[in-house]
Short mmCIF file of C-alpha atoms in Angstrom, two decimals:
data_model
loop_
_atom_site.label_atom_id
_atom_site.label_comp_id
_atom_site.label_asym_id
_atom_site.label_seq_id
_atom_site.Cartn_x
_atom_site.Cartn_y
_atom_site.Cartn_z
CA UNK A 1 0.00 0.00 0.00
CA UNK A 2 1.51 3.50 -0.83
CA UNK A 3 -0.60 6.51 -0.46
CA UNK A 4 -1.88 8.41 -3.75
CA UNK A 5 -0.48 11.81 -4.17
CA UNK A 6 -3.00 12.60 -6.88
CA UNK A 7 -5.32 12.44 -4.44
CA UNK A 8 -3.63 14.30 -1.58
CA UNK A 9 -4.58 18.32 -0.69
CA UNK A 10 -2.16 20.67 -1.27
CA UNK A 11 -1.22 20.99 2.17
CA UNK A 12 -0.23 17.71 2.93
CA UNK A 13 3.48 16.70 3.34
CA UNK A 14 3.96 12.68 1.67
CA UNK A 15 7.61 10.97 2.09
CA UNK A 16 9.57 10.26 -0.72
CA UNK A 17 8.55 6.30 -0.15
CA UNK A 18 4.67 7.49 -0.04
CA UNK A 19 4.69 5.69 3.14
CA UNK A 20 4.05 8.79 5.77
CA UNK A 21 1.91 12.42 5.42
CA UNK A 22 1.89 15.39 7.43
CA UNK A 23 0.04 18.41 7.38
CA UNK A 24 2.18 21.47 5.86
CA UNK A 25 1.58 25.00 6.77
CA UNK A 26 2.60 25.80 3.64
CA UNK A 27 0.25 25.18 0.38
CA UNK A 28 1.98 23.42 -2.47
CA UNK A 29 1.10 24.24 -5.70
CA UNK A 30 -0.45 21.23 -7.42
CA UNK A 31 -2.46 20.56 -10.66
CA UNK A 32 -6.23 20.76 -9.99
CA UNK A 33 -7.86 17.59 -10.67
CA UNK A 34 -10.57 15.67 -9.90
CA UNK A 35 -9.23 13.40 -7.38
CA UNK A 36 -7.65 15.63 -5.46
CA UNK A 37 -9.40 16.85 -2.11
CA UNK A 38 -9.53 20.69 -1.71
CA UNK A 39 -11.53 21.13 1.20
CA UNK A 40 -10.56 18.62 3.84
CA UNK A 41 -6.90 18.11 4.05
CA UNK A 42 -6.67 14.34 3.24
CA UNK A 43 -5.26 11.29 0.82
CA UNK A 44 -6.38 8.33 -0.06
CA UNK A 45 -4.27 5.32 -0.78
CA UNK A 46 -3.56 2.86 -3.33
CA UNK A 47 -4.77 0.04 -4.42
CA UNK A 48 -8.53 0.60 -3.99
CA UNK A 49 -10.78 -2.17 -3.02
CA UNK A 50 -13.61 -3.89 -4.60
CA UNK A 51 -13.97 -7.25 -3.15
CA UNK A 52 -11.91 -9.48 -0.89
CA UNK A 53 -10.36 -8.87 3.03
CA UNK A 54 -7.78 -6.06 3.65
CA UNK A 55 -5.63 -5.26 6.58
CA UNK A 56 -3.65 -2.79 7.05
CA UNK A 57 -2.25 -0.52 10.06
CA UNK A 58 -1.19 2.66 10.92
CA UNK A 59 0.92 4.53 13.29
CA UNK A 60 -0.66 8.02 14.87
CA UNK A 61 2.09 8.94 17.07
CA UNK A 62 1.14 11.37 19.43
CA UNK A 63 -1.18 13.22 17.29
CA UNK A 64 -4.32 14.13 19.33
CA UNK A 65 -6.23 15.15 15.80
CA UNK A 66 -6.67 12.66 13.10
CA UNK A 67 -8.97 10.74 11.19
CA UNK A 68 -8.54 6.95 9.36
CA UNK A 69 -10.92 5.12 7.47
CA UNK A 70 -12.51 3.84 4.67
CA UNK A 71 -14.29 6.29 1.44
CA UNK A 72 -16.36 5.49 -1.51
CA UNK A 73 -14.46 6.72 -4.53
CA UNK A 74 -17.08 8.52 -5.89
CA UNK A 75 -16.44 10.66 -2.42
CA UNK A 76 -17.00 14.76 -3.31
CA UNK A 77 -13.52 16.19 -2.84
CA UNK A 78 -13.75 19.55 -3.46
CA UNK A 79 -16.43 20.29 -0.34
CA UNK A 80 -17.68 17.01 2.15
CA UNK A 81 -18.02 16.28 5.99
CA UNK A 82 -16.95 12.90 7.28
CA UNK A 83 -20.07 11.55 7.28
CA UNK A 84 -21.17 7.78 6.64
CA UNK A 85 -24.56 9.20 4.70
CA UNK A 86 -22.10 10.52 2.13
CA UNK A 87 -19.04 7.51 1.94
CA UNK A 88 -16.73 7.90 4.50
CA UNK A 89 -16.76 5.03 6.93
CA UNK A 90 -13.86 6.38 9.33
CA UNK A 91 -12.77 7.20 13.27
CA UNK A 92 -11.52 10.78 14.17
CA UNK A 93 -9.23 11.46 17.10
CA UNK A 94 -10.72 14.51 19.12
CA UNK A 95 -9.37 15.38 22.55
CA UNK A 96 -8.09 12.35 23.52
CA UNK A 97 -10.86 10.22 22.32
CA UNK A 98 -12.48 8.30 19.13
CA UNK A 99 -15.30 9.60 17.11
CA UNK A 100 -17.25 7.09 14.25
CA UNK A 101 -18.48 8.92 11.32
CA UNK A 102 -21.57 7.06 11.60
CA UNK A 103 -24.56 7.93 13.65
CA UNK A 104 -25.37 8.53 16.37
CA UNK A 105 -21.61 9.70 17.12
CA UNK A 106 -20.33 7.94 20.22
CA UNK A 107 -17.21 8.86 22.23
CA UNK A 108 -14.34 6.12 22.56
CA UNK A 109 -11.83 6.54 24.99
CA UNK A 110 -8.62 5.87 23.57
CA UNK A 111 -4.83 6.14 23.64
CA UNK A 112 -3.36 4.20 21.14
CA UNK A 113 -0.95 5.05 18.94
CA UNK A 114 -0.73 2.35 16.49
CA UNK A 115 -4.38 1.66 14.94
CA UNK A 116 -5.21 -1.11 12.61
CA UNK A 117 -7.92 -1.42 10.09
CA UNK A 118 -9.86 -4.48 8.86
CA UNK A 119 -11.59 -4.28 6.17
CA UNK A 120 -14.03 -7.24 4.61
CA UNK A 121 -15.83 -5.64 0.89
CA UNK A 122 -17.36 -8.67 0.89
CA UNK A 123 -19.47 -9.05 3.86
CA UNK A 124 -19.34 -4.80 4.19
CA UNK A 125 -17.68 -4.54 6.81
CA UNK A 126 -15.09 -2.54 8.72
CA UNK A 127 -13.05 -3.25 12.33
CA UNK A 128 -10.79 -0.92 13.91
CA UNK A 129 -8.45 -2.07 16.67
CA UNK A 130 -6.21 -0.39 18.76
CA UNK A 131 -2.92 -2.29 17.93
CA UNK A 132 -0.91 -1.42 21.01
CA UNK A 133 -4.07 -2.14 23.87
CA UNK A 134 -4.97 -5.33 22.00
CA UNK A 135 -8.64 -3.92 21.71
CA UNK A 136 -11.55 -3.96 19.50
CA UNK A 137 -11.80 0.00 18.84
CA UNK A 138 -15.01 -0.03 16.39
CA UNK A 139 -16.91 -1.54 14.04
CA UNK A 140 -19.31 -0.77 11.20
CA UNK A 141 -21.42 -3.17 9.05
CA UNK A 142 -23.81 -2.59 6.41
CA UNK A 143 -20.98 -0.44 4.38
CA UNK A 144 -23.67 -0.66 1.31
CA UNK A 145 -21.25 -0.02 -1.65
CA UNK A 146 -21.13 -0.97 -4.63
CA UNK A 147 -18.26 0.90 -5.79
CA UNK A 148 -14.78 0.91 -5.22
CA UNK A 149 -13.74 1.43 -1.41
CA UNK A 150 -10.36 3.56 -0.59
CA UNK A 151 -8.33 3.48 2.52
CA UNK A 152 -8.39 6.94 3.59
CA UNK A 153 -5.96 9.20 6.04
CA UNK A 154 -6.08 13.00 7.47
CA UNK A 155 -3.00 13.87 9.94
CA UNK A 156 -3.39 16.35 12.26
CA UNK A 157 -3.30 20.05 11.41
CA UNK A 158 -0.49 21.71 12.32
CA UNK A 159 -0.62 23.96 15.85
CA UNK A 160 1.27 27.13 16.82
CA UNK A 161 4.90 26.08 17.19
CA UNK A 162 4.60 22.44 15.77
CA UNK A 163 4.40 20.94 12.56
CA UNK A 164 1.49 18.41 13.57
CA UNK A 165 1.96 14.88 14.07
CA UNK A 166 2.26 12.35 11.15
CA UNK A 167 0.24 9.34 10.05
CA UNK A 168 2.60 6.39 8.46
CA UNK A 169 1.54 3.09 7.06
CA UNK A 170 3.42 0.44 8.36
CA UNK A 171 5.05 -2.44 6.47
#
């Protein structure tokens, strides 16, 4: 898995191995397309999903603001909310605890900093562990796609005096 820098918003930072992002405070000039997110500073990754089981995991760091998931790829990029209703299947780090993009919102208390993703097309369904606490973060069933599914990643915004913490996929 390497993360799609089509896709990614100008302000995002990738590594030269497409392995890690980071959220620039500087925009980068990039050719306007239409995969490319303009409104929420995000990437998707590569290869996109269809049928079969995934896994894949990803390491947070200490960043208190982030969000990992699933999308449809017919996602709007240029304005959307993290919503389930419109594709996005994902959790969101706020405050030191996990938000799911479905509804109703629930908090879930959580610390990890390694997060892995499961992800079943087939029986439409995602799980969500925290890696490090050997726990069972969230679920979602019923994804209800019929379209290609992307694994999708937003670091944290950078804060006053730091340059926001990084998201990387590990091997």
């Amino acid at each position: 898995m390497t993360l799609d820098a089509a896709t990614a918003n100008p302000f995002l930072v990738l590594s030269n191995d497409l392995n890690t992002i980071q959220n620039g405070k500087i925009f980068h000039d990039q050719p306007e397309s239409p995969e490319r997110f303009t409104h929420m500073a995000c990437v998707l990754d590569s290869p996109c999903f269809l049928f079969g089981c995934h896994y894949w995991e990803v390491e947070v760091g200490e960043g208190k603001e982030w969000a990992l998931g699933i999308c449809k790829e017919s996602v709007n990029r240029k304005k959307s909310t993290l919503s389930s209703v419109l594709g996005f299947w994902v959790i969101s780090m706020k405050g030191n605890a996990i938000y799911p993009s479905s509804f109703p919102q629930i908090r879930i208390p959580s610390s990890s900093d390694l997060v892995g993703i499961f992800l079943d097309v087939d029986l439409e369904e995602i799980k969500i562990f925290d890696i490090r606490n050997d726990a069972l973060i969230y679920t979602q069933s019923d994804l209800s796609s019929l379209e290609t599914l992307s694994p999708f990643f937003c670091p944290e915004h950078p804060g006053e005096g730091d340059s926001g913490a990084p998201l990387r996929l590990c091997p």
